[in-house]
Structure formats: structure tokens, C-alpha cells
PDB file of C-alpha atoms in Angstrom:
ATOM      1  CA  MET A   1     -20.085 -11.289  17.801  1.00 48.00           C
ATOM      2  CA  ALA A   2     -19.399  -7.955  19.499  1.00 67.00           C
ATOM      3  CA  GLY A   3     -16.665  -5.822  18.005  1.00 93.00           C
ATOM      4  CA  THR A   4     -15.706  -2.674  16.155  1.00 97.00           C
ATOM      5  CA  LEU A   5     -17.779  -3.697  13.130  1.00 98.00           C
ATOM      6  CA  GLU A   6     -20.800  -5.000  15.006  1.00 97.00           C
ATOM      7  CA  GLY A   7     -23.777  -5.358  12.660  1.00 95.00           C
ATOM      8  CA  LYS A   8     -21.955  -4.217   9.530  1.00 98.00           C
ATOM      9  CA  VAL A   9     -22.473  -6.149   6.290  1.00 98.00           C
ATOM     10  CA  ALA A  10     -19.277  -6.865   4.351  1.00 99.00           C
ATOM     11  CA  LEU A  11     -18.691  -8.298   0.884  1.00 99.00           C
ATOM     12  CA  VAL A  12     -15.244  -9.860   0.393  1.00 99.00           C
ATOM     13  CA  SER A  13     -14.464 -11.247  -3.045  1.00 98.00           C
ATOM     14  CA  GLY A  14     -11.920 -14.028  -3.379  1.00 98.00           C
ATOM     15  CA  SER A  15     -12.232 -14.914   0.303  1.00 98.00           C
ATOM     16  CA  GLY A  16     -12.095 -18.701   0.180  1.00 98.00           C
ATOM     17  CA  ARG A  17      -8.325 -18.804   0.435  1.00 96.00           C
ATOM     18  CA  GLY A  18      -5.222 -16.803   1.287  1.00 96.00           C
ATOM     19  CA  ILE A  19      -5.439 -13.089   2.000  1.00 98.00           C
ATOM     20  CA  GLY A  20      -9.150 -12.907   1.241  1.00 98.00           C
ATOM     21  CA  ARG A  21      -9.949 -15.662   3.723  1.00 98.00           C
ATOM     22  CA  GLN A  22      -8.031 -13.849   6.437  1.00 98.00           C
ATOM     23  CA  ILE A  23      -9.820 -10.589   5.608  1.00 98.00           C
ATOM     24  CA  ALA A  24     -13.197 -12.310   5.934  1.00 98.00           C
ATOM     25  CA  LEU A  25     -12.201 -13.907   9.251  1.00 98.00           C
ATOM     26  CA  LYS A  26     -10.856 -10.615  10.608  1.00 98.00           C
ATOM     27  CA  LEU A  27     -13.972  -8.637   9.721  1.00 98.00           C
ATOM     28  CA  ALA A  28     -16.177 -11.376  11.138  1.00 98.00           C
ATOM     29  CA  SER A  29     -14.150 -11.478  14.362  1.00 98.00           C
ATOM     30  CA  GLU A  30     -15.032  -7.796  14.810  1.00 98.00           C
ATOM     31  CA  GLY A  31     -18.742  -8.409  14.367  1.00 98.00           C
ATOM     32  CA  ALA A  32     -19.305  -7.986  10.635  1.00 98.00           C
ATOM     33  CA  ARG A  33     -21.716 -10.209   8.745  1.00 98.00           C
ATOM     34  CA  VAL A  34     -19.724 -11.456   5.773  1.00 98.00           C
ATOM     35  CA  VAL A  35     -20.642 -12.478   2.239  1.00 99.00           C
ATOM     36  CA  VAL A  36     -17.810 -14.817   1.299  1.00 98.00           C
ATOM     37  CA  ASN A  37     -16.885 -15.516  -2.309  1.00 98.00           C
ATOM     38  CA  ASP A  38     -14.588 -17.904  -4.112  1.00 98.00           C
ATOM     39  CA  LEU A  39     -14.333 -19.136  -7.669  1.00 97.00           C
ATOM     40  CA  ASP A  40     -14.786 -22.681  -6.328  1.00 96.00           C
ATOM     41  CA  ASP A  41     -17.585 -23.728  -4.013  1.00 98.00           C
ATOM     42  CA  ALA A  42     -15.566 -25.750  -1.503  1.00 98.00           C
ATOM     43  CA  PRO A  43     -13.186 -23.047  -0.196  1.00 98.00           C
ATOM     44  CA  GLY A  44     -15.893 -20.390  -0.149  1.00 98.00           C
ATOM     45  CA  ASN A  45     -18.236 -22.639   1.797  1.00 98.00           C
ATOM     46  CA  GLU A  46     -15.431 -23.628   4.182  1.00 98.00           C
ATOM     47  CA  THR A  47     -14.636 -20.008   5.045  1.00 98.00           C
ATOM     48  CA  ALA A  48     -18.313 -19.258   5.651  1.00 98.00           C
ATOM     49  CA  ALA A  49     -18.577 -22.357   7.857  1.00 98.00           C
ATOM     50  CA  GLU A  50     -15.484 -21.328   9.823  1.00 98.00           C
ATOM     51  CA  ILE A  51     -17.000 -17.912  10.532  1.00 98.00           C
ATOM     52  CA  LYS A  52     -20.214 -19.537  11.745  1.00 98.00           C
ATOM     53  CA  ALA A  53     -18.239 -21.955  13.919  1.00 98.00           C
ATOM     54  CA  MET A  54     -16.594 -19.053  15.728  1.00 97.00           C
ATOM     55  CA  GLY A  55     -19.975 -17.472  16.397  1.00 97.00           C
ATOM     56  CA  GLY A  56     -20.223 -15.113  13.446  1.00 98.00           C
ATOM     57  CA  GLU A  57     -22.638 -14.729  10.551  1.00 98.00           C
ATOM     58  CA  ALA A  58     -21.679 -15.536   6.965  1.00 98.00           C
ATOM     59  CA  ILE A  59     -23.036 -16.796   3.692  1.00 98.00           C
ATOM     60  CA  ALA A  60     -21.207 -17.920   0.572  1.00 98.00           C
ATOM     61  CA  CYS A  61     -21.834 -16.342  -2.828  1.00 98.00           C
ATOM     62  CA  ASN A  62     -19.450 -18.333  -4.971  1.00 98.00           C
ATOM     63  CA  GLY A  63     -18.624 -17.915  -8.625  1.00 98.00           C
ATOM     64  CA  ASP A  64     -16.437 -16.122 -11.136  1.00 98.00           C
ATOM     65  CA  VAL A  65     -16.316 -12.383 -10.400  1.00 98.00           C
ATOM     66  CA  THR A  66     -15.716 -11.665 -14.097  1.00 98.00           C
ATOM     67  CA  LYS A  67     -18.969 -13.228 -15.301  1.00 98.00           C
ATOM     68  CA  GLU A  68     -21.923 -11.118 -16.398  1.00 97.00           C
ATOM     69  CA  GLY A  69     -24.453 -10.793 -13.611  1.00 98.00           C
ATOM     70  CA  PHE A  70     -22.099 -11.801 -10.807  1.00 98.00           C
ATOM     71  CA  ALA A  71     -21.753  -8.286  -9.366  1.00 98.00           C
ATOM     72  CA  GLU A  72     -25.516  -7.884  -9.024  1.00 98.00           C
ATOM     73  CA  ARG A  73     -25.835 -11.312  -7.398  1.00 98.00           C
ATOM     74  CA  PHE A  74     -22.983 -10.554  -4.978  1.00 98.00           C
ATOM     75  CA  VAL A  75     -24.428  -7.229  -3.868  1.00 98.00           C
ATOM     76  CA  ALA A  76     -27.943  -8.683  -3.579  1.00 98.00           C
ATOM     77  CA  ALA A  77     -26.652 -11.491  -1.350  1.00 98.00           C
ATOM     78  CA  GLY A  78     -25.742  -9.048   1.406  1.00 98.00           C
ATOM     79  CA  ILE A  79     -28.795  -6.833   1.040  1.00 98.00           C
ATOM     80  CA  ASP A  80     -31.276  -9.715   0.826  1.00 98.00           C
ATOM     81  CA  SER A  81     -29.724 -11.579   3.760  1.00 98.00           C
ATOM     82  CA  TRP A  82     -29.176  -8.729   6.206  1.00 98.00           C
ATOM     83  CA  GLY A  83     -30.805  -5.644   4.720  1.00 97.00           C
ATOM     84  CA  GLY A  84     -27.659  -3.607   4.331  1.00 96.00           C
ATOM     85  CA  LEU A  85     -24.271  -3.053   2.749  1.00 98.00           C
ATOM     86  CA  ASP A  86     -21.457  -1.348   4.638  1.00 98.00           C
ATOM     87  CA  ILE A  87     -18.106  -2.713   3.442  1.00 99.00           C
ATOM     88  CA  ILE A  88     -16.868  -3.906   0.048  1.00 99.00           C
ATOM     89  CA  VAL A  89     -13.433  -5.497  -0.265  1.00 99.00           C
ATOM     90  CA  ASN A  90     -12.439  -6.143  -3.888  1.00 98.00           C
ATOM     91  CA  ASN A  91      -9.791  -8.813  -3.388  1.00 98.00           C
ATOM     92  CA  ALA A  92     -10.334 -11.584  -5.959  1.00 98.00           C
ATOM     93  CA  GLY A  93      -7.515 -12.145  -8.415  1.00 96.00           C
ATOM     94  CA  TYR A  94      -4.524 -14.092  -9.618  1.00 95.00           C
ATOM     95  CA  THR A  95      -1.452 -13.565 -11.761  1.00 95.00           C
ATOM     96  CA  TRP A  96      -0.723 -14.841 -15.275  1.00 95.00           C
ATOM     97  CA  ASP A  97       2.768 -13.587 -16.063  1.00 95.00           C
ATOM     98  CA  ASN A  98       4.830 -13.309 -19.216  1.00 96.00           C
ATOM     99  CA  VAL A  99       7.142 -10.872 -20.946  1.00 98.00           C
ATOM    100  CA  ILE A 100       5.287  -8.635 -23.343  1.00 98.00           C
ATOM    101  CA  GLN A 101       6.391 -10.315 -26.590  1.00 98.00           C
ATOM    102  CA  LYS A 102       4.990 -13.618 -25.309  1.00 98.00           C
ATOM    103  CA  MET A 103       1.887 -12.265 -23.617  1.00 98.00           C
ATOM    104  CA  THR A 104      -1.317 -13.097 -25.456  1.00 98.00           C
ATOM    105  CA  ASP A 105      -4.429 -10.972 -25.717  1.00 98.00           C
ATOM    106  CA  GLU A 106      -6.162 -13.624 -23.614  1.00 97.00           C
ATOM    107  CA  GLN A 107      -3.627 -13.158 -20.808  1.00 97.00           C
ATOM    108  CA  TRP A 108      -3.908  -9.386 -21.005  1.00 98.00           C
ATOM    109  CA  TYR A 109      -7.706  -9.211 -20.862  1.00 98.00           C
ATOM    110  CA  ALA A 110      -8.141 -12.017 -18.323  1.00 98.00           C
ATOM    111  CA  ILE A 111      -6.035 -10.160 -15.756  1.00 98.00           C
ATOM    112  CA  LEU A 112      -7.633  -6.770 -16.443  1.00 98.00           C
ATOM    113  CA  ASP A 113     -11.068  -8.368 -16.173  1.00 98.00           C
ATOM    114  CA  VAL A 114     -10.510  -9.905 -12.744  1.00 98.00           C
ATOM    115  CA  HIS A 115      -8.498  -7.107 -11.136  1.00 98.00           C
ATOM    116  CA  LEU A 116     -10.130  -4.015 -12.630  1.00 98.00           C
ATOM    117  CA  THR A 117     -13.378  -4.681 -14.465  1.00 98.00           C
ATOM    118  CA  ALA A 118     -14.836  -6.912 -11.731  1.00 98.00           C
ATOM    119  CA  PRO A 119     -14.337  -4.311  -8.958  1.00 98.00           C
ATOM    120  CA  PHE A 120     -15.835  -1.648 -11.243  1.00 98.00           C
ATOM    121  CA  ARG A 121     -18.920  -3.793 -11.804  1.00 98.00           C
ATOM    122  CA  ILE A 122     -19.334  -4.605  -8.110  1.00 98.00           C
ATOM    123  CA  MET A 123     -19.159  -0.939  -7.182  1.00 98.00           C
ATOM    124  CA  ARG A 124     -21.561  -0.049  -9.981  1.00 98.00           C
ATOM    125  CA  ALA A 125     -24.006  -2.687  -8.758  1.00 98.00           C
ATOM    126  CA  ALA A 126     -23.812  -1.290  -5.214  1.00 98.00           C
ATOM    127  CA  GLN A 127     -24.403   2.333  -6.235  1.00 98.00           C
ATOM    128  CA  ARG A 128     -28.196   2.364  -6.094  1.00 98.00           C
ATOM    129  CA  PHE A 129     -28.353   0.944  -2.573  1.00 98.00           C
ATOM    130  CA  ILE A 130     -25.581   3.262  -1.357  1.00 98.00           C
ATOM    131  CA  ARG A 131     -27.220   6.350  -2.877  1.00 98.00           C
ATOM    132  CA  GLU A 132     -30.641   5.601  -1.434  1.00 98.00           C
ATOM    133  CA  ALA A 133     -29.279   4.658   2.006  1.00 98.00           C
ATOM    134  CA  ALA A 134     -27.170   7.831   2.148  1.00 98.00           C
ATOM    135  CA  ARG A 135     -30.156  10.000   1.187  1.00 98.00           C
ATOM    136  CA  ARG A 136     -32.348   8.387   3.831  1.00 98.00           C
ATOM    137  CA  GLU A 137     -29.673   8.746   6.519  1.00 98.00           C
ATOM    138  CA  ALA A 138     -29.093  12.411   5.635  1.00 97.00           C
ATOM    139  CA  GLU A 139     -32.839  13.117   5.931  1.00 98.00           C
ATOM    140  CA  GLU A 140     -32.736  11.521   9.382  1.00 98.00           C
ATOM    141  CA  GLY A 141     -29.779  13.676  10.376  1.00 97.00           C
ATOM    142  CA  ARG A 142     -27.427  10.707  10.679  1.00 97.00           C
ATOM    143  CA  GLU A 143     -23.876  10.488   9.323  1.00 97.00           C
ATOM    144  CA  VAL A 144     -23.149   6.880   8.374  1.00 98.00           C
ATOM    145  CA  PHE A 145     -19.867   5.962   6.724  1.00 98.00           C
ATOM    146  CA  ARG A 146     -19.415   3.027   4.375  1.00 98.00           C
ATOM    147  CA  LYS A 147     -16.130   1.539   3.237  1.00 98.00           C
ATOM    148  CA  VAL A 148     -14.641   0.247  -0.006  1.00 99.00           C
ATOM    149  CA  VAL A 149     -11.173  -1.285   0.060  1.00 99.00           C
ATOM    150  CA  ASN A 150      -9.665  -2.204  -3.314  1.00 98.00           C
ATOM    151  CA  ILE A 151      -6.659  -4.508  -3.359  1.00 98.00           C
ATOM    152  CA  SER A 152      -3.740  -3.228  -5.415  1.00 98.00           C
ATOM    153  CA  SER A 153      -0.089  -4.309  -5.465  1.00 98.00           C
ATOM    154  CA  THR A 154       3.383  -2.869  -5.391  1.00 97.00           C
ATOM    155  CA  SER A 155       3.471  -4.023  -9.027  1.00 97.00           C
ATOM    156  CA  GLY A 156       0.799  -1.401  -9.689  1.00 98.00           C
ATOM    157  CA  VAL A 157       2.696   1.274  -7.767  1.00 97.00           C
ATOM    158  CA  PHE A 158       6.201   0.601  -9.074  1.00 97.00           C
ATOM    159  CA  GLY A 159       5.729  -1.797 -12.014  1.00 97.00           C
ATOM    160  CA  ASN A 160       7.236  -5.255 -12.332  1.00 95.00           C
ATOM    161  CA  ALA A 161       8.979  -7.005 -15.218  1.00 95.00           C
ATOM    162  CA  GLY A 162       6.946  -9.844 -16.687  1.00 96.00           C
ATOM    163  CA  GLN A 163       3.709  -8.414 -15.316  1.00 97.00           C
ATOM    164  CA  ALA A 164       2.564  -5.835 -17.846  1.00 98.00           C
ATOM    165  CA  ASN A 165      -1.027  -7.045 -17.492  1.00 98.00           C
ATOM    166  CA  TYR A 166      -1.035  -7.283 -13.683  1.00 98.00           C
ATOM    167  CA  SER A 167       0.884  -4.028 -13.162  1.00 98.00           C
ATOM    168  CA  THR A 168      -1.528  -2.198 -15.452  1.00 98.00           C
ATOM    169  CA  ALA A 169      -4.602  -3.637 -13.735  1.00 98.00           C
ATOM    170  CA  LYS A 170      -3.296  -2.847 -10.268  1.00 98.00           C
ATOM    171  CA  ALA A 171      -2.338   0.697 -11.284  1.00 98.00           C
ATOM    172  CA  GLY A 172      -5.814   1.045 -12.753  1.00 98.00           C
ATOM    173  CA  ILE A 173      -7.468   0.038  -9.496  1.00 98.00           C
ATOM    174  CA  GLN A 174      -5.694   2.951  -7.835  1.00 98.00           C
ATOM    175  CA  GLY A 175      -7.175   5.298 -10.431  1.00 98.00           C
ATOM    176  CA  LEU A 176     -10.628   3.796  -9.884  1.00 98.00           C
ATOM    177  CA  THR A 177     -10.144   4.199  -6.130  1.00 98.00           C
ATOM    178  CA  ARG A 178      -9.294   7.899  -6.410  1.00 98.00           C
ATOM    179  CA  ALA A 179     -12.155   8.573  -8.831  1.00 98.00           C
ATOM    180  CA  MET A 180     -14.732   6.826  -6.665  1.00 98.00           C
ATOM    181  CA  ALA A 181     -13.480   8.538  -3.505  1.00 98.00           C
ATOM    182  CA  LYS A 182     -14.467  11.819  -5.164  1.00 98.00           C
ATOM    183  CA  GLU A 183     -17.668  10.506  -6.712  1.00 98.00           C
ATOM    184  CA  TRP A 184     -18.965   8.800  -3.565  1.00 98.00           C
ATOM    185  CA  GLY A 185     -17.728  11.313  -0.997  1.00 98.00           C
ATOM    186  CA  ARG A 186     -21.184  12.898  -0.930  1.00 98.00           C
ATOM    187  CA  TYR A 187     -22.549   9.512   0.125  1.00 98.00           C
ATOM    188  CA  LYS A 188     -20.063   9.267   3.041  1.00 98.00           C
ATOM    189  CA  VAL A 189     -18.209   6.357   1.426  1.00 98.00           C
ATOM    190  CA  ASN A 190     -14.476   6.038   2.100  1.00 99.00           C
ATOM    191  CA  VAL A 191     -12.788   4.430  -0.904  1.00 99.00           C
ATOM    192  CA  ASN A 192      -9.179   3.362  -0.370  1.00 99.00           C
ATOM    193  CA  ALA A 193      -6.690   0.835  -1.695  1.00 98.00           C
ATOM    194  CA  VAL A 194      -4.062  -1.433  -0.164  1.00 98.00           C
ATOM    195  CA  ALA A 195      -1.025  -2.289  -2.296  1.00 98.00           C
ATOM    196  CA  PHE A 196       0.592  -5.503  -1.116  1.00 97.00           C
ATOM    197  CA  GLY A 197       4.196  -6.462  -1.603  1.00 96.00           C
ATOM    198  CA  LEU A 198       5.342 -10.037  -0.992  1.00 95.00           C
ATOM    199  CA  ILE A 199       2.658 -11.878   0.963  1.00 95.00           C
ATOM    200  CA  MET A 200       3.156 -15.614   1.429  1.00 92.00           C
ATOM    201  CA  THR A 201       0.199 -17.437  -0.158  1.00 89.00           C
ATOM    202  CA  ARG A 202      -0.233 -20.397  -2.484  1.00 78.00           C
ATOM    203  CA  LEU A 203       0.418 -18.054  -5.415  1.00 72.00           C
ATOM    204  CA  THR A 204       3.931 -17.272  -4.163  1.00 76.00           C
ATOM    205  CA  GLU A 205       4.984 -20.286  -2.111  1.00 69.00           C
ATOM    206  CA  ALA A 206       4.458 -23.044  -4.684  1.00 57.00           C
ATOM    207  CA  PRO A 207       7.549 -23.874  -6.800  1.00 61.00           C
ATOM    208  CA  ALA A 208       7.253 -22.029 -10.088  1.00 52.00           C
ATOM    209  CA  HIS A 209       8.739 -24.841 -12.144  1.00 54.00           C
ATOM    210  CA  GLY A 210       7.398 -27.766 -10.159  1.00 54.00           C
ATOM    211  CA  GLY A 211       4.134 -28.170 -12.039  1.00 56.00           C
ATOM    212  CA  ALA A 212       2.036 -26.166  -9.588  1.00 71.00           C
ATOM    213  CA  SER A 213      -0.979 -24.505 -11.172  1.00 79.00           C
ATOM    214  CA  ILE A 214      -4.476 -23.239 -10.476  1.00 85.00           C
ATOM    215  CA  ASP A 215      -7.584 -23.838 -12.555  1.00 86.00           C
ATOM    216  CA  ILE A 216      -9.287 -20.624 -13.657  1.00 87.00           C
ATOM    217  CA  SER A 217     -12.421 -21.370 -15.670  1.00 80.00           C
ATOM    218  CA  GLY A 218     -10.734 -24.306 -17.416  1.00 84.00           C
ATOM    219  CA  ARG A 219      -7.368 -22.590 -17.870  1.00 86.00           C
ATOM    220  CA  GLU A 220      -4.386 -24.112 -16.054  1.00 86.00           C
ATOM    221  CA  ILE A 221      -2.403 -21.109 -14.818  1.00 86.00           C
ATOM    222  CA  PRO A 222       1.122 -21.802 -13.482  1.00 80.00           C
ATOM    223  CA  VAL A 223       1.783 -20.329 -10.047  1.00 79.00           C
ATOM    224  CA  GLY A 224       4.662 -19.970  -7.633  1.00 74.00           C
ATOM    225  CA  VAL A 225       8.054 -18.355  -7.316  1.00 77.00           C
ATOM    226  CA  ARG A 226      11.377 -20.182  -7.400  1.00 76.00           C
ATOM    227  CA  PRO A 227      12.871 -20.586  -3.894  1.00 79.00           C
ATOM    228  CA  GLU A 228      16.025 -18.667  -4.795  1.00 81.00           C
ATOM    229  CA  VAL A 229      13.950 -15.762  -6.108  1.00 79.00           C
ATOM    230  CA  LEU A 230      11.901 -15.746  -2.913  1.00 82.00           C
ATOM    231  CA  GLN A 231      15.042 -15.726  -0.792  1.00 84.00           C
ATOM    232  CA  THR A 232      16.465 -12.779  -2.732  1.00 87.00           C
ATOM    233  CA  ALA A 233      13.181 -10.894  -2.458  1.00 88.00           C
ATOM    234  CA  GLU A 234      12.992 -11.434   1.299  1.00 90.00           C
ATOM    235  CA  LYS A 235      16.534 -10.149   1.760  1.00 90.00           C
ATOM    236  CA  MET A 236      15.440  -6.857   0.199  1.00 93.00           C
ATOM    237  CA  ILE A 237      12.597  -6.413   2.717  1.00 96.00           C
ATOM    238  CA  PRO A 238      13.673  -4.322   5.721  1.00 96.00           C
ATOM    239  CA  LEU A 239      11.518  -6.444   8.040  1.00 95.00           C
ATOM    240  CA  GLY A 240      13.378  -9.509   6.779  1.00 94.00           C
ATOM    241  CA  ARG A 241      10.543 -11.684   5.465  1.00 94.00           C
ATOM    242  CA  GLY A 242       7.418 -11.805   3.389  1.00 94.00           C
ATOM    243  CA  GLY A 243       4.141 -10.881   5.028  1.00 96.00           C
ATOM    244  CA  ARG A 244       1.619 -13.324   6.419  1.00 96.00           C
ATOM    245  CA  PRO A 245      -1.978 -13.304   5.128  1.00 97.00           C
ATOM    246  CA  GLU A 246      -3.314 -12.305   8.552  1.00 97.00           C
ATOM    247  CA  GLU A 247      -0.970  -9.294   8.547  1.00 97.00           C
ATOM    248  CA  ALA A 248      -2.282  -8.344   5.119  1.00 98.00           C
ATOM    249  CA  ALA A 249      -5.818  -8.614   6.454  1.00 98.00           C
ATOM    250  CA  GLY A 250      -4.957  -6.276   9.316  1.00 98.00           C
ATOM    251  CA  SER A 251      -4.084  -3.484   6.907  1.00 98.00           C
ATOM    252  CA  VAL A 252      -7.439  -3.845   5.140  1.00 98.00           C
ATOM    253  CA  TYR A 253      -9.197  -3.770   8.505  1.00 98.00           C
ATOM    254  CA  LEU A 254      -7.641  -0.360   9.225  1.00 98.00           C
ATOM    255  CA  PHE A 255      -9.635   1.108   6.340  1.00 98.00           C
ATOM    256  CA  CYS A 256     -12.888  -0.500   7.572  1.00 98.00           C
ATOM    257  CA  ILE A 257     -13.053   0.971  11.073  1.00 98.00           C
ATOM    258  CA  PRO A 258     -14.562   4.296  12.221  1.00 98.00           C
ATOM    259  CA  GLU A 259     -11.098   5.689  12.967  1.00 98.00           C
ATOM    260  CA  SER A 260     -10.528   5.930   9.196  1.00 98.00           C
ATOM    261  CA  ASN A 261     -13.727   7.867   8.471  1.00 98.00           C
ATOM    262  CA  TYR A 262     -11.773  10.924   7.259  1.00 98.00           C
ATOM    263  CA  VAL A 263      -9.361   8.927   5.100  1.00 98.00           C
ATOM    264  CA  THR A 264     -10.344   8.430   1.466  1.00 98.00           C
ATOM    265  CA  GLY A 265      -8.744   8.174  -1.967  1.00 98.00           C
ATOM    266  CA  GLN A 266      -5.522   6.785  -0.503  1.00 98.00           C
ATOM    267  CA  THR A 267      -3.263   3.821  -1.313  1.00 98.00           C
ATOM    268  CA  LEU A 268      -1.502   2.160   1.607  1.00 98.00           C
ATOM    269  CA  VAL A 269       1.640   0.255   0.589  1.00 98.00           C
ATOM    270  CA  VAL A 270       2.065  -2.856   2.724  1.00 97.00           C
ATOM    271  CA  SER A 271       5.457  -4.268   1.803  1.00 96.00           C
ATOM    272  CA  GLY A 272       7.475  -4.688   4.977  1.00 96.00           C
ATOM    273  CA  GLY A 273       9.301  -1.489   4.103  1.00 96.00           C
ATOM    274  CA  ARG A 274      10.518  -2.525   0.657  1.00 92.00           C
ATOM    275  CA  PRO A 275      10.069   0.310  -1.880  1.00 81.00           C
TER     276      PRO A 275
END
């Protein structure tokens, strides 16, 4: 598929559903070859199949991003399939909320593992390929930019009650982003973050007290926001509503295109104007 990202190889974690799925579809629509990932096989495979059906190239590398060895397998999937690695989008994650006096160590570490440790490991696993490719390209007199987009949240920028674990992890990903922008600048890698506000996905739209939950490695994690809370939140957004997943994907795409080659170490807040 011809497009702005023609021939690029992109890894998108957590891309079987929601925002991640839309990111994968957007990058593929612009010509990128996409390694799709989901915790569960079915949604990951479905996204990969959808990309192929629209004329793109994709493979699924499903599994838990927090497990030992996953990062190496994820990175190898793109390199072994297409011989390159150009874009990494660290998107996988979920929330497991509680006030601090009720938050367990398990809750704390589970959220830090998926939102902060997993992106760190994926970037670490990609370092050798990126270093060697950058050295080879420099010797050839070519300037080739690669992109990393880490997904943060307004909870990481401003904090949020009941989300000490999530707010900490998402603030940490901004620190990792800034550090890696400096560390990988010599390799011509732009490392940026997108901090989402209210985006309407299954994690926000399901009724919080209606029994809705997701299964994370055998844990049943309650999800959703009460309708009255959602209504109040949307009233505080200058644009008048929560964002759509495809709009969220568009903001990630901005950091993946050549026009952003001189932008690095930045966090873009995507919240419909709500501070």
C-alpha cells in the first residue's frame, strides 16, 4: 500500500483492540508493515487479518508484554519477517484502580510492569538492531530516522485520584521517553510520547458497577466508568466529548511521519482541550 510510511516496519503493542487497533490500521493504511500484538490470540489475529484484507502487510505476535522473553520475540518478529525496524509504538496496557490504602502490591507492580517495564524491555531489545542500522546508514552517507511513540496519559501528566499506580507508570514513561530521546538521538531515533485524556474504549464505556471485567493472565480486572461520571467528564472537555480511538491514532501517526523528524523528547497531550 502506497503512503507516507511506505515500506516501514512498525511494532504496535496492544493492537488487537481499541486505540492500539486503530494505530495499527492507520500505520498500515499509510504503507507500513505492522507487527500486531494482543494479550489474546483472537483480537490480534483479527487486526492482522483486517490489515491484509485492505491490501497491507501484517503479522501477529501475540502474548503478554510483561513476560520474560516477549520483548525479544516481538522485535525479532519484525526483523525476521521484513528485515527492518522503523517504528515502535508502546501502547499495551490497562488500569487496575484503587485508593492507596486499598491498593495491593500486586496491583502496584502489575500496572508498572505493563506500562513502564514492558516498554523499557522492548526498547532495550531493539537497541542492537537500531545501533547497527544507524552505523551502517551513516557510513553510506544516509540519514534515516526511526520513531518510538510511548503512550502516556493525562493521569501521568496531572495525576488522578484512585490511580496511584497508573499515574506513576504513565509519568515514568514520560521520563523514559525524555531519557531515550537523548540516548538515541545519535542514532537518528525520535522518541516521543502521547498522553491521552478521555478516549472512548471498552475500558471506559463499560458500566463500572455492572460486572464488566477483563481477564489479564487469570486476574479478573473490573473496567468501566459510571455513566454519570462519564457525562461529567465530557462536560469538562472544551470539545464537548471524549475522543474516538481513530482520533487517538491520528496523534500517534503525527510522530511517525517524516515531518516530525526534528521533534523528539516531547509529550503531546491529546485531551480535547481539557487540562
